[in-house]
XYZ file of C-alpha atoms in Angstrom:
762
model
C -26.436 -82.281 -77.227
C -22.987 -83.775 -77.492
C -24.309 -86.675 -79.926
C -25.822 -84.043 -82.185
C -22.745 -81.775 -82.117
C -20.826 -84.994 -83.005
C -22.957 -85.568 -86.038
C -22.831 -81.956 -86.903
C -19.049 -81.631 -86.767
C -18.554 -84.928 -88.814
C -20.911 -83.811 -91.559
C -19.215 -80.468 -91.898
C -15.878 -82.086 -92.159
C -17.011 -84.637 -94.820
C -18.936 -82.015 -96.804
C -16.992 -78.681 -96.281
C -18.051 -76.835 -99.321
C -21.701 -77.084 -98.577
C -21.155 -75.423 -95.215
C -18.583 -72.846 -96.574
C -20.668 -71.655 -99.474
C -23.829 -71.197 -97.238
C -21.652 -68.841 -94.895
C -20.221 -67.165 -97.819
C -23.589 -66.295 -99.317
C -24.883 -65.109 -95.926
C -21.930 -62.959 -95.558
C -22.093 -61.600 -99.122
C -25.722 -60.846 -98.666
C -25.456 -59.087 -95.458
C -22.572 -56.960 -96.468
C -24.560 -56.134 -99.783
C -27.406 -54.837 -97.633
C -25.186 -52.861 -95.358
C -23.464 -51.143 -98.286
C -26.783 -50.400 -100.021
C -28.503 -48.912 -96.796
C -25.734 -46.373 -96.357
C -25.221 -47.391 -92.649
C -26.231 -44.352 -90.884
C -24.664 -43.623 -87.396
C -26.976 -41.758 -84.847
C -25.521 -38.750 -82.965
C -28.353 -38.898 -80.267
C -28.912 -41.004 -77.175
C -32.294 -40.721 -75.640
C -34.364 -42.568 -73.033
C -38.020 -42.507 -73.099
C -39.750 -41.604 -69.968
C -36.914 -39.120 -68.576
C -38.072 -35.775 -67.600
C -36.107 -34.046 -70.337
C -37.374 -36.520 -73.047
C -41.012 -35.993 -71.845
C -40.468 -32.138 -72.234
C -39.121 -32.764 -75.833
C -41.851 -35.063 -76.800
C -44.653 -32.641 -75.612
C -42.870 -29.709 -77.300
C -42.588 -31.675 -80.566
C -46.429 -31.685 -80.653
C -47.019 -28.164 -79.513
C -44.095 -26.430 -81.372
C -42.427 -29.074 -83.731
C -39.531 -26.583 -84.823
C -38.606 -25.765 -81.448
C -37.783 -29.274 -80.809
C -35.426 -29.561 -83.710
C -31.735 -30.142 -83.477
C -29.074 -27.494 -83.163
C -25.649 -26.963 -84.306
C -22.825 -24.607 -83.466
C -19.888 -23.228 -85.432
C -17.280 -21.414 -83.548
C -14.833 -18.887 -85.284
C -11.574 -18.025 -83.776
C -8.720 -15.711 -84.857
C -5.141 -15.571 -83.695
C -4.521 -14.051 -80.198
C -4.684 -10.317 -79.938
C -6.924 -9.998 -83.246
C -10.591 -9.421 -83.493
C -13.195 -10.909 -85.806
C -16.183 -8.546 -85.229
C -14.895 -5.802 -87.608
C -14.253 -5.380 -91.321
C -14.143 -8.116 -93.775
C -14.108 -10.976 -90.971
C -17.645 -9.598 -89.680
C -18.787 -9.415 -93.280
C -17.759 -12.992 -93.870
C -19.481 -14.396 -90.870
C -22.530 -12.539 -91.906
C -22.409 -14.017 -95.354
C -21.961 -17.440 -93.987
C -24.975 -16.901 -91.696
C -27.151 -15.741 -94.633
C -26.269 -18.764 -96.643
C -26.822 -21.271 -93.842
C -30.203 -19.591 -93.040
C -31.365 -19.990 -96.592
C -31.208 -23.782 -96.422
C -34.577 -25.426 -96.379
C -33.783 -27.437 -93.234
C -32.757 -24.419 -91.239
C -35.155 -22.313 -89.233
C -34.898 -18.600 -90.172
C -37.191 -16.309 -88.057
C -35.082 -13.428 -86.958
C -36.378 -11.834 -83.708
C -37.007 -8.054 -83.415
C -34.279 -7.548 -80.823
C -31.882 -9.884 -82.394
C -28.905 -7.623 -81.668
C -29.058 -8.666 -78.073
C -28.060 -12.149 -79.292
C -29.128 -15.443 -77.501
C -27.181 -17.732 -75.359
C -25.535 -20.696 -76.712
C -27.724 -23.447 -77.266
C -30.784 -21.215 -78.347
C -31.345 -19.600 -81.425
C -32.215 -16.045 -82.686
C -34.018 -17.772 -85.439
C -37.337 -17.973 -83.411
C -38.729 -21.395 -83.717
C -41.597 -21.729 -86.178
C -44.931 -21.317 -84.560
C -43.719 -18.922 -81.783
C -43.885 -15.295 -81.381
C -40.424 -13.946 -81.284
C -39.629 -12.225 -77.976
C -43.029 -10.695 -77.274
C -43.070 -7.009 -76.285
C -42.516 -6.731 -72.572
C -44.853 -4.607 -70.494
C -41.983 -3.803 -68.168
C -38.295 -4.262 -67.974
C -37.007 -7.794 -67.000
C -36.988 -7.978 -63.243
C -39.039 -6.789 -60.439
C -38.576 -5.814 -56.757
C -35.006 -6.821 -56.010
C -33.972 -7.833 -59.401
C -30.307 -7.368 -60.326
C -29.654 -5.537 -63.341
C -26.958 -7.377 -65.526
C -25.714 -7.446 -69.041
C -25.050 -10.489 -71.118
C -21.547 -11.974 -71.262
C -21.273 -11.365 -75.041
C -22.076 -8.903 -77.656
C -23.990 -8.992 -80.926
C -22.101 -9.239 -84.326
C -22.648 -6.145 -86.309
C -21.773 -6.325 -90.064
C -22.255 -3.425 -92.552
C -24.161 -1.425 -89.849
C -26.804 -4.206 -89.099
C -26.809 -6.759 -86.399
C -26.390 -10.395 -87.465
C -28.963 -12.614 -85.752
C -27.884 -15.710 -84.116
C -24.279 -14.916 -83.810
C -22.503 -14.098 -80.535
C -19.156 -12.399 -79.990
C -16.981 -12.732 -77.041
C -16.570 -9.313 -75.233
C -12.929 -9.175 -76.346
C -13.965 -9.681 -80.023
C -11.811 -12.653 -80.528
C -14.436 -15.580 -80.657
C -17.602 -15.813 -82.298
C -20.309 -18.535 -82.046
C -22.988 -19.031 -84.614
C -26.162 -20.881 -83.384
C -28.095 -22.994 -85.976
C -31.719 -24.311 -85.385
C -32.775 -27.089 -87.711
C -36.285 -27.975 -88.563
C -35.756 -31.672 -87.256
C -33.286 -33.679 -85.175
C -29.907 -33.898 -86.749
C -30.443 -37.584 -87.406
C -33.595 -36.814 -89.390
C -32.081 -34.250 -91.736
C -31.340 -35.026 -95.349
C -28.204 -36.843 -96.103
C -25.265 -34.411 -96.350
C -27.190 -31.581 -94.670
C -24.536 -30.911 -92.000
C -21.717 -31.239 -94.634
C -23.437 -28.541 -96.660
C -23.711 -26.230 -93.443
C -20.081 -26.470 -92.605
C -19.122 -26.056 -96.385
C -20.879 -22.706 -96.575
C -19.202 -21.618 -93.446
C -15.809 -22.460 -94.645
C -16.370 -21.056 -98.160
C -17.599 -17.689 -96.899
C -14.667 -17.370 -94.295
C -11.861 -18.967 -96.375
C -9.657 -15.982 -96.954
C -10.041 -13.884 -93.918
C -7.697 -15.788 -91.445
C -10.370 -17.490 -89.205
C -10.488 -20.974 -87.842
C -13.785 -22.814 -88.144
C -14.661 -25.228 -85.386
C -18.002 -27.185 -86.067
C -19.694 -28.779 -83.088
C -19.937 -32.692 -82.836
C -23.500 -32.456 -84.032
C -22.362 -31.008 -87.388
C -19.767 -33.729 -87.830
C -20.840 -36.606 -89.691
C -20.497 -39.623 -87.412
C -18.442 -42.632 -88.675
C -17.958 -45.907 -86.876
C -14.664 -45.589 -84.841
C -13.179 -48.611 -86.836
C -9.772 -48.218 -88.345
C -6.378 -49.822 -88.759
C -5.896 -50.274 -84.901
C -7.896 -53.563 -85.068
C -5.145 -54.970 -87.227
C -2.660 -54.592 -84.333
C -4.852 -56.705 -82.171
C -5.328 -59.402 -84.665
C -1.505 -59.390 -85.368
C -0.935 -60.196 -81.625
C -3.645 -62.713 -81.602
C -2.237 -64.505 -84.583
C 1.205 -64.564 -82.904
C -0.412 -66.160 -79.697
C -2.271 -68.696 -81.721
C 0.972 -69.733 -83.598
C 2.640 -70.249 -80.163
C -0.272 -72.178 -78.715
C -1.100 -74.417 -81.674
C 2.414 -74.604 -83.069
C 1.068 -74.247 -86.605
C 0.456 -71.298 -88.834
C -2.060 -73.163 -90.731
C -4.096 -73.952 -87.704
C -3.545 -70.602 -86.315
C -5.197 -68.889 -89.347
C -8.402 -70.697 -88.887
C -9.648 -68.892 -85.813
C -8.883 -65.611 -87.266
C -10.836 -66.356 -90.451
C -13.896 -67.645 -88.643
C -13.842 -64.586 -86.379
C -13.728 -62.162 -89.289
C -16.702 -63.976 -90.882
C -18.592 -63.766 -87.771
C -18.135 -60.042 -87.146
C -18.599 -59.268 -90.877
C -22.061 -60.694 -90.601
C -22.905 -59.260 -87.194
C -21.525 -55.696 -87.700
C -22.613 -55.616 -91.362
C -26.189 -56.668 -90.126
C -26.309 -53.979 -87.753
C -25.397 -51.294 -90.438
C -27.949 -52.933 -92.861
C -30.752 -52.300 -90.099
C -29.396 -48.941 -89.144
C -32.362 -47.285 -90.980
C -34.739 -48.824 -88.422
C -32.723 -48.931 -85.354
C -30.582 -46.423 -83.330
C -27.138 -47.215 -84.202
C -24.606 -45.099 -82.047
C -20.889 -44.905 -82.782
C -20.223 -47.369 -79.833
C -22.536 -49.998 -81.132
C -20.570 -51.439 -84.086
C -17.277 -50.922 -82.167
C -18.457 -52.905 -79.201
C -19.865 -55.694 -81.497
C -16.483 -55.812 -83.244
C -14.637 -55.911 -79.960
C -16.462 -58.805 -78.474
C -17.226 -60.581 -81.648
C -13.512 -60.744 -82.602
C -12.454 -61.710 -79.058
C -14.883 -64.506 -78.487
C -14.789 -65.721 -82.004
C -11.113 -66.220 -81.953
C -11.252 -67.814 -78.537
C -14.060 -70.308 -79.218
C -12.340 -71.593 -82.455
C -8.978 -71.810 -80.460
C -10.768 -74.194 -77.982
C -12.035 -76.451 -80.643
C -8.821 -76.508 -82.724
C -6.743 -77.018 -79.657
C -8.964 -80.009 -78.591
C -8.899 -81.414 -82.143
C -5.033 -81.434 -82.267
C -4.660 -82.824 -78.831
C -6.983 -85.699 -79.959
C -4.702 -86.417 -82.905
C -1.309 -85.927 -81.234
C -2.222 -87.739 -77.933
C -4.776 -90.158 -78.673
C -3.924 -90.856 -82.182
C -7.229 -90.175 -83.771
C -7.603 -89.362 -87.420
C -8.408 -85.743 -88.345
C -12.024 -86.632 -89.341
C -12.561 -88.471 -85.862
C -10.847 -85.885 -83.959
C -12.902 -83.019 -85.395
C -16.207 -84.723 -84.730
C -15.139 -85.422 -81.141
C -13.663 -81.849 -80.653
C -16.971 -80.271 -81.756
C -18.885 -82.710 -79.448
C -16.742 -82.036 -76.352
C -14.975 -78.561 -76.694
C -17.970 -77.555 -78.876
C -20.323 -78.320 -76.069
C -18.293 -76.042 -73.684
C -18.248 -73.339 -76.500
C -22.005 -73.586 -76.661
C -22.350 -73.274 -72.946
C -19.787 -70.455 -72.449
C -21.363 -68.555 -75.528
C -24.759 -68.865 -73.979
C -23.626 -67.277 -70.715
C -22.360 -64.327 -72.665
C -25.548 -63.954 -74.730
C -27.707 -64.323 -71.603
C -25.716 -61.571 -69.746
C -25.958 -59.138 -72.630
C -29.710 -59.780 -73.588
C -30.294 -59.412 -69.901
C -29.587 -55.669 -70.499
C -32.896 -55.446 -72.249
C -34.826 -55.541 -68.980
C -33.441 -52.170 -68.025
C -35.670 -50.746 -70.723
C -33.195 -48.148 -72.326
C -33.484 -48.168 -76.152
C -30.048 -47.500 -77.384
C -28.476 -49.805 -74.723
C -30.984 -52.417 -75.772
C -29.605 -52.145 -79.384
C -25.905 -52.161 -78.260
C -26.655 -55.300 -76.201
C -28.687 -57.136 -78.810
C -26.137 -56.416 -81.638
C -23.151 -57.626 -79.428
C -25.215 -60.814 -78.396
C -25.964 -61.528 -81.975
C -22.299 -61.334 -82.807
C -21.484 -63.664 -80.115
C -24.180 -66.167 -81.198
C -22.777 -65.994 -84.734
C -19.311 -66.717 -83.281
C -20.799 -69.967 -81.599
C -22.607 -71.046 -84.774
C -19.522 -70.432 -86.932
C -17.267 -72.337 -84.509
C -19.620 -75.435 -84.713
C -20.320 -75.358 -88.368
C -17.713 -73.177 -90.454
C -14.716 -74.197 -88.378
C -15.160 -78.006 -88.845
C -15.814 -77.354 -92.504
C -12.434 -75.560 -92.888
C -10.755 -78.258 -90.977
C -12.157 -80.747 -93.474
C -10.447 -78.724 -96.261
C -7.139 -78.867 -94.281
C -7.568 -82.501 -93.467
C -4.633 -84.513 -92.119
C -2.325 -81.399 -92.698
C -3.598 -79.783 -89.555
C -0.776 -81.536 -87.754
C 2.730 -81.935 -89.252
C 4.539 -85.186 -89.674
C 7.054 -83.992 -87.259
C 4.513 -83.215 -84.630
C 2.962 -86.596 -85.044
C 6.178 -88.403 -84.972
C 7.167 -86.591 -81.843
C 3.832 -87.313 -80.190
C 3.672 -83.664 -79.085
C 0.780 -82.477 -77.028
C -0.297 -78.789 -77.025
C 1.784 -77.691 -74.061
C 5.507 -77.251 -74.334
C 7.508 -78.955 -71.599
C 8.851 -75.685 -69.923
C 5.471 -74.115 -69.914
C 4.027 -77.142 -68.525
C 6.580 -77.067 -65.603
C 5.726 -73.366 -65.208
C 1.970 -74.250 -64.847
C 2.956 -77.095 -62.445
C 5.035 -74.740 -60.183
C 2.326 -72.178 -60.108
C -0.588 -74.374 -59.135
C 1.869 -76.228 -56.751
C 2.427 -73.032 -55.139
C -1.229 -72.217 -54.853
C -1.963 -75.675 -53.323
C 0.843 -75.367 -50.711
C 0.222 -71.853 -49.721
C -3.362 -71.084 -50.514
C -3.641 -68.289 -47.739
C -0.788 -66.373 -49.350
C -2.575 -66.281 -52.698
C -5.897 -65.520 -51.337
C -4.905 -62.618 -49.070
C -2.470 -61.252 -51.827
C -5.247 -61.148 -54.484
C -7.965 -59.763 -52.178
C -5.601 -56.992 -51.076
C -4.483 -56.126 -54.565
C -7.894 -55.877 -55.971
C -9.231 -54.069 -53.141
C -6.533 -51.545 -53.664
C -7.232 -51.199 -57.217
C -10.892 -50.784 -56.500
C -10.350 -47.676 -54.200
C -10.789 -45.068 -57.042
C -14.217 -46.575 -57.890
C -15.586 -44.986 -54.899
C -15.292 -41.550 -56.587
C -16.425 -42.714 -60.000
C -18.318 -39.956 -61.784
C -20.575 -40.941 -64.809
C -21.627 -38.695 -67.496
C -22.113 -38.467 -71.266
C -19.194 -37.461 -73.708
C -18.571 -33.733 -74.230
C -15.638 -31.917 -76.013
C -13.896 -31.290 -72.740
C -12.704 -34.813 -72.535
C -11.568 -35.193 -76.128
C -7.968 -34.862 -77.390
C -6.659 -31.291 -77.806
C -6.169 -32.038 -81.462
C -9.791 -32.523 -82.139
C -12.196 -29.686 -83.280
C -14.649 -30.583 -80.663
C -12.199 -30.017 -77.858
C -10.852 -26.895 -79.515
C -14.379 -25.407 -79.889
C -15.152 -26.235 -76.282
C -12.131 -24.427 -75.147
C -12.811 -21.583 -77.279
C -16.217 -21.273 -75.884
C -14.982 -21.475 -72.392
C -12.232 -18.705 -73.013
C -14.719 -16.313 -74.821
C -18.087 -16.773 -72.984
C -17.493 -19.113 -69.914
C -17.839 -22.856 -69.506
C -21.538 -22.607 -68.907
C -22.090 -21.793 -72.549
C -21.050 -25.376 -73.240
C -23.910 -26.480 -71.114
C -27.200 -24.518 -72.311
C -30.442 -25.594 -70.849
C -33.821 -25.026 -72.371
C -36.676 -24.105 -70.102
C -40.057 -24.544 -71.012
C -42.691 -22.369 -69.086
C -46.372 -22.910 -68.813
C -49.160 -21.097 -66.688
C -50.134 -23.027 -63.691
C -53.834 -23.148 -64.695
C -53.935 -22.432 -68.449
C -54.359 -18.888 -69.536
C -51.663 -16.910 -71.332
C -48.022 -15.676 -70.518
C -48.247 -11.895 -71.238
C -45.154 -9.619 -71.551
C -44.938 -8.660 -67.951
C -45.070 -12.357 -66.759
C -42.514 -13.251 -69.233
C -40.197 -10.579 -68.033
C -40.674 -11.631 -64.607
C -39.654 -15.159 -65.389
C -36.652 -13.928 -67.218
C -35.514 -11.998 -64.272
C -36.079 -14.828 -61.806
C -34.088 -17.154 -63.914
C -31.242 -14.764 -64.169
C -31.361 -14.261 -60.341
C -31.121 -17.979 -59.761
C -28.019 -19.240 -58.037
C -25.432 -20.962 -60.410
C -27.037 -19.336 -63.443
C -24.754 -17.081 -65.573
C -27.468 -15.674 -67.993
C -31.075 -16.354 -69.099
C -32.991 -14.967 -72.027
C -36.277 -15.527 -73.618
C -36.258 -17.598 -76.892
C -39.897 -17.094 -77.880
C -43.495 -17.947 -77.025
C -46.408 -19.703 -78.636
C -48.891 -17.306 -80.355
C -51.610 -17.952 -77.681
C -49.057 -17.540 -74.874
C -49.693 -20.833 -73.521
C -45.973 -21.875 -73.572
C -42.702 -19.979 -73.701
C -39.026 -21.037 -74.177
C -36.087 -19.685 -72.449
C -32.286 -20.454 -72.438
C -30.405 -20.712 -69.321
C -26.672 -20.737 -69.117
C -25.220 -22.307 -65.991
C -22.076 -20.985 -64.484
C -20.313 -24.372 -64.682
C -19.813 -26.952 -67.494
C -22.022 -29.771 -68.434
C -20.212 -32.358 -66.101
C -20.257 -30.210 -62.931
C -22.264 -31.290 -59.940
C -23.555 -27.572 -59.750
C -25.126 -27.869 -63.170
C -26.917 -30.996 -62.151
C -28.213 -29.569 -58.778
C -29.397 -26.482 -60.924
C -31.403 -28.725 -63.287
C -33.013 -30.321 -60.248
C -33.743 -27.022 -58.529
C -35.485 -25.664 -61.754
C -37.693 -28.718 -62.167
C -38.780 -28.640 -58.545
C -42.538 -27.186 -58.306
C -41.354 -25.285 -55.137
C -38.649 -23.510 -56.936
C -38.423 -19.859 -56.644
C -38.939 -19.298 -60.333
C -42.052 -21.466 -60.461
C -43.580 -20.076 -57.223
C -42.928 -16.521 -57.883
C -44.218 -16.512 -61.502
C -47.113 -19.239 -60.943
C -45.725 -21.330 -63.768
C -44.577 -24.898 -64.204
C -41.189 -25.290 -65.532
C -39.720 -28.155 -67.699
C -36.110 -28.525 -68.411
C -34.571 -30.063 -71.488
C -31.868 -29.527 -74.037
C -28.616 -31.693 -74.587
C -27.072 -31.038 -71.138
C -30.321 -32.028 -69.338
C -30.846 -34.994 -71.564
C -27.318 -36.193 -70.803
C -27.899 -35.654 -67.030
C -31.040 -37.705 -67.121
C -29.458 -40.555 -69.198
C -26.666 -40.663 -66.536
C -29.079 -40.886 -63.691
C -31.037 -43.578 -65.112
C -28.042 -45.709 -65.854
C -26.408 -45.119 -62.532
C -30.009 -46.397 -60.949
C -30.090 -49.338 -63.218
C -26.429 -50.514 -62.416
C -27.298 -52.073 -58.947
C -30.337 -53.862 -60.225
C -28.516 -55.280 -63.162
C -25.550 -56.345 -60.830
C -28.064 -58.108 -58.618
C -29.463 -59.971 -61.575
C -25.940 -60.932 -62.734
C -24.916 -62.123 -59.189
C -28.227 -64.344 -58.970
C -27.661 -65.797 -62.614
C -24.133 -66.713 -61.683
C -24.882 -68.530 -58.514
C -27.471 -70.539 -60.114
C -25.657 -71.342 -63.487
C -22.628 -72.600 -61.651
C -24.682 -74.512 -59.046
C -26.270 -76.387 -62.010
C -22.857 -76.880 -63.649
C -20.658 -77.957 -60.707
C -23.118 -79.427 -58.180
C -21.379 -77.430 -55.403
C -22.241 -74.622 -53.010
C -18.815 -73.393 -52.486
C -17.614 -73.135 -56.176
C -20.524 -70.704 -57.306
C -19.972 -68.532 -54.177
C -16.310 -68.016 -54.519
C -16.563 -67.560 -58.266
C -19.269 -64.769 -57.884
C -17.130 -63.167 -55.091
C -14.308 -63.318 -57.463
C -16.329 -61.685 -60.203
C -17.324 -58.831 -57.801
C -13.774 -58.318 -56.853
C -12.600 -58.164 -60.435
C -15.311 -55.781 -61.728
C -14.726 -53.394 -58.704
C -10.984 -53.438 -59.571
C -11.755 -52.798 -63.338
C -13.801 -49.664 -62.446
C -11.220 -48.507 -60.043
C -8.365 -48.707 -62.654
C -10.670 -47.113 -65.379
C -11.627 -44.383 -62.995
C -7.864 -43.644 -62.002
C -6.822 -43.386 -65.661
C -9.758 -41.648 -67.431
C -11.110 -39.504 -64.467
C -8.253 -38.852 -62.090
C -5.861 -38.648 -65.223
C -3.208 -41.142 -63.954
C -1.035 -42.026 -66.906
C -3.736 -40.728 -69.349
C -1.245 -39.846 -71.896
C -0.648 -43.563 -72.368
C -4.104 -43.722 -73.759
C -3.816 -40.834 -76.178
C -5.710 -38.187 -73.904
C -4.622 -35.360 -72.050
C -7.529 -34.447 -69.743
C -9.554 -36.533 -67.354
C -13.276 -36.478 -67.100
C -16.189 -38.556 -66.062
C -16.653 -42.189 -67.216
C -19.047 -42.855 -70.089
C -22.446 -43.421 -68.214
C -23.387 -46.733 -69.877
C -19.791 -48.107 -69.657
C -20.225 -49.749 -66.147
C -23.390 -51.653 -67.029
C -22.147 -52.711 -70.397
C -18.688 -53.875 -69.089
C -20.411 -55.612 -66.176
C -22.446 -57.674 -68.541
C -19.597 -58.320 -70.986
C -17.013 -59.348 -68.354
C -19.560 -61.533 -66.515
C -19.909 -63.627 -69.609
C -16.103 -63.797 -70.213
C -15.412 -64.545 -66.515
C -17.895 -67.479 -66.812
C -16.005 -68.773 -69.946
C -12.797 -68.980 -67.964
C -14.529 -70.412 -64.967
C -16.248 -73.172 -67.190
C -12.931 -74.101 -68.973
C -10.736 -74.128 -66.014
C -12.791 -75.551 -63.207
C -14.750 -78.154 -65.482
C -11.342 -79.865 -66.064
C -10.795 -80.039 -62.294
C -14.170 -81.233 -61.650
C -13.729 -84.039 -64.460
C -10.534 -85.317 -62.741
C -12.284 -85.354 -59.367
C -15.242 -87.158 -60.557
C -12.970 -89.665 -62.095
C -11.403 -90.418 -58.675
C -8.617 -87.995 -57.960
C -8.392 -86.334 -54.597
C -9.557 -82.629 -54.354
C -6.215 -81.085 -54.515
C -4.685 -83.481 -57.088
C -7.698 -82.911 -59.299
C -7.027 -79.122 -59.000
C -3.358 -79.689 -60.207
C -4.347 -82.101 -62.985
C -7.228 -79.911 -64.182
C -5.029 -76.719 -64.072
C -2.323 -78.495 -66.036
C -4.892 -79.539 -68.773
C -6.744 -76.316 -69.135
C -4.394 -73.438 -68.195
C -2.390 -73.042 -71.278
C -5.374 -72.688 -73.563
C -7.064 -70.311 -71.096
C -3.871 -68.233 -70.870
C -3.879 -68.011 -74.681
C -7.601 -67.122 -74.747
C -7.069 -64.375 -72.194
C -4.140 -62.902 -73.988
C -5.983 -62.884 -77.279
C -8.915 -60.995 -75.816
C -6.692 -58.488 -74.067
C -4.851 -57.922 -77.412
C -8.152 -57.363 -79.296
C -9.490 -55.094 -76.584
C -6.356 -53.168 -76.049
C -6.109 -52.402 -79.772
C -9.333 -50.251 -79.377
C -7.629 -48.004 -76.970
C -5.827 -46.422 -80.125
C -9.009 -45.351 -81.348
C -9.757 -41.551 -81.792
C -13.056 -41.819 -79.892
C -12.611 -41.404 -76.171
C -15.757 -43.537 -75.575
C -14.137 -46.530 -77.475
C -10.855 -45.823 -75.728
C -12.688 -46.356 -72.214
C -14.394 -49.490 -73.528
C -11.209 -50.853 -74.831
C -9.274 -50.170 -71.725
C -12.117 -51.372 -69.237
C -12.447 -54.689 -71.190
C -8.776 -55.332 -71.531
C -8.223 -54.501 -67.697
C -11.152 -56.660 -66.823
C -9.948 -59.679 -68.631
C -6.479 -59.398 -67.197
C -7.803 -59.207 -63.739
C -10.333 -61.793 -63.868
C -8.573 -64.445 -65.943
C -5.135 -64.211 -64.212
C -5.719 -62.930 -60.729
C -9.333 -64.307 -60.142
C -9.714 -67.660 -62.328
C -6.186 -68.809 -62.183
C -5.044 -67.575 -58.844
C -7.988 -66.974 -56.291
C -10.220 -69.845 -57.429
C -7.691 -72.699 -57.321
C -6.397 -71.234 -54.010
C -9.729 -71.162 -52.437
C -10.565 -74.652 -53.635
C -7.354 -75.971 -52.388
C -7.880 -74.351 -48.849
C -11.426 -76.070 -48.701
C -10.297 -79.373 -50.011
C -13.127 -81.950 -50.236
C -15.303 -79.245 -48.920
C -15.243 -77.422 -52.269
C -17.385 -79.981 -53.763
C -19.824 -80.375 -50.968
C -23.557 -80.240 -51.772
C -26.575 -81.156 -49.648
C -27.795 -84.445 -50.788
C -31.510 -83.390 -50.940
C -30.592 -80.371 -53.220
C -28.396 -82.485 -55.299
C -31.465 -84.881 -56.007
C -33.387 -82.034 -57.628
C -30.567 -80.293 -59.624
C -30.217 -81.050 -63.362
C -26.962 -82.548 -64.493
C -25.068 -80.581 -67.162
C -22.143 -82.146 -68.961
C -20.549 -79.110 -70.567
C -17.802 -81.284 -72.085
C -19.981 -83.788 -73.644
């Protein structure tokens, strides 16, 4: 492989424009396709096979309109005022009429619309259903509790307005909108039109309009904050490479890689589910590894010029053959870790992993082809005459002394370093024991966001459970029809269920074979009581099912999110076991040692536990949460642990390879075990430190994003790199190796005879 890479690097150096033009054509073509496709971002995350998704799939066949998406518009007025009287009530009614007239909105008012539905249901009875069939008896039965809804209907000009709820004090109204299809499947601009109608009708009556997230056009959370990370990365590159000309090359190649990777994702957004996190995550990882991989090669080329006296052409070819081999190996570990997520079988997670893995693959290819071509354009100017005359290496004397002092301390007092690191990481990991997972809701957004303001307004006016509506699909045990008396009994049983605030009938199919109900929990979407309520209602032995001889399915956004969280939580241990096994095998092949793979894997487990602990303390417990631009703690994003585990594993193996391979090279060439640690650390530590700082800068810049999901990813990845690079790879690993001495390289002879030899440095 190194021979091939040597020829490739030399060819790119000698014929730079051939390689540059090819990459520019690819970049231009991909960006052109991305802009022409429109780049749609999906608002939904689903997992096939979960209980809630199975109910939705069946419902989409039986009652297609009932499985369509929903939106909410909340209306508020200043404290002490009302909106259910006079011109304000008329304005809301006008908005409702205009929205209901849209072709993609269901409009089937029910006869008793004045009672109003609960949040998450619609008084526009889904097409194909019979709206609230006449009941043979009042809801309830023996022992039923008479109750009234925690809301009132909106009455305008003497007539009730269907689909609009008003709080009992008249200060907050909530308009429910039922679409004919999922929001992602609506015509372009549909949700904008809905919000525009509401704003136009209520513009001059002193009301605030708060659309739900489903009515907000989703945009990728990519903004100016990336420039901050790139600025810091450029500064680190200048300090590391000692040349602004050399420092600009890794930035340029990384931007080309993410342009193709992220642009390609948008170009395919019509056929793949592209969530807001997908392009942001690909951008994070692509920039970080793209800059670092180019840094490793440029750093090696300059060392070969300054120390070994090679020409720029020979140094480039040899740098691609040696450091490029390590880059190819390191990038492969990241790609394997990310593509391994596909075995979990979760659609949107697979898309995120494959887009990120593709961006990493592009970073590797660009570092091996476009970078040497750019070096060919720069030529001998990559090193100034002053640097050549001084015979400088890439390590300044004072920093070399610092590295010497640090590794010398680790060699002399390994136990102090080992115990200190383990104790510190164990302490950081403590909050992880209380880690709660969930999907994003308005409750965890910034108070300046409309989604948070709408969430808080609904909680004030109706109760927090109205932010977590459940859709119940009831069917008779053995066919037949659900008559009015039976529907009334189901409604009463649902209302009498523990942890239920209110329940009401949405409608039934014309033949009575299926009926839809809305259940409002007492608690919010992230509360354990709501999750337990979902499980109780699904149980075939539940009181509602047994008393009414029906089978109940539970779906709706809250149930879907709970199922996603459960599925991802169950998948994390399986994926972690795969990562641990892969780590042990990979490092065994590379280093031909039993101890090094074990201590490297133990170090990774410590770093990932500490990362989850810190992330939990900040985003869930709320410690110093103001520093990340939020004001309220909440559950961690349900797919954050599994994605962060995969990404950090790949990056941890990068640092492990670049640092320990230098030590192994020195040991293979005859140095004692401890002397090899010092020598390898001296050669590799500076570039590893620079690479880690660059990654931290890129990841931390995403904490400035307005999207709480991206904030969590940026924080977790930045914290994980700091912990793994500085505490584990540059402290724990050398200390353990020093403590074991020659035993660190022990390998049973019989096993060694069957292991392949992988020369990652060419």
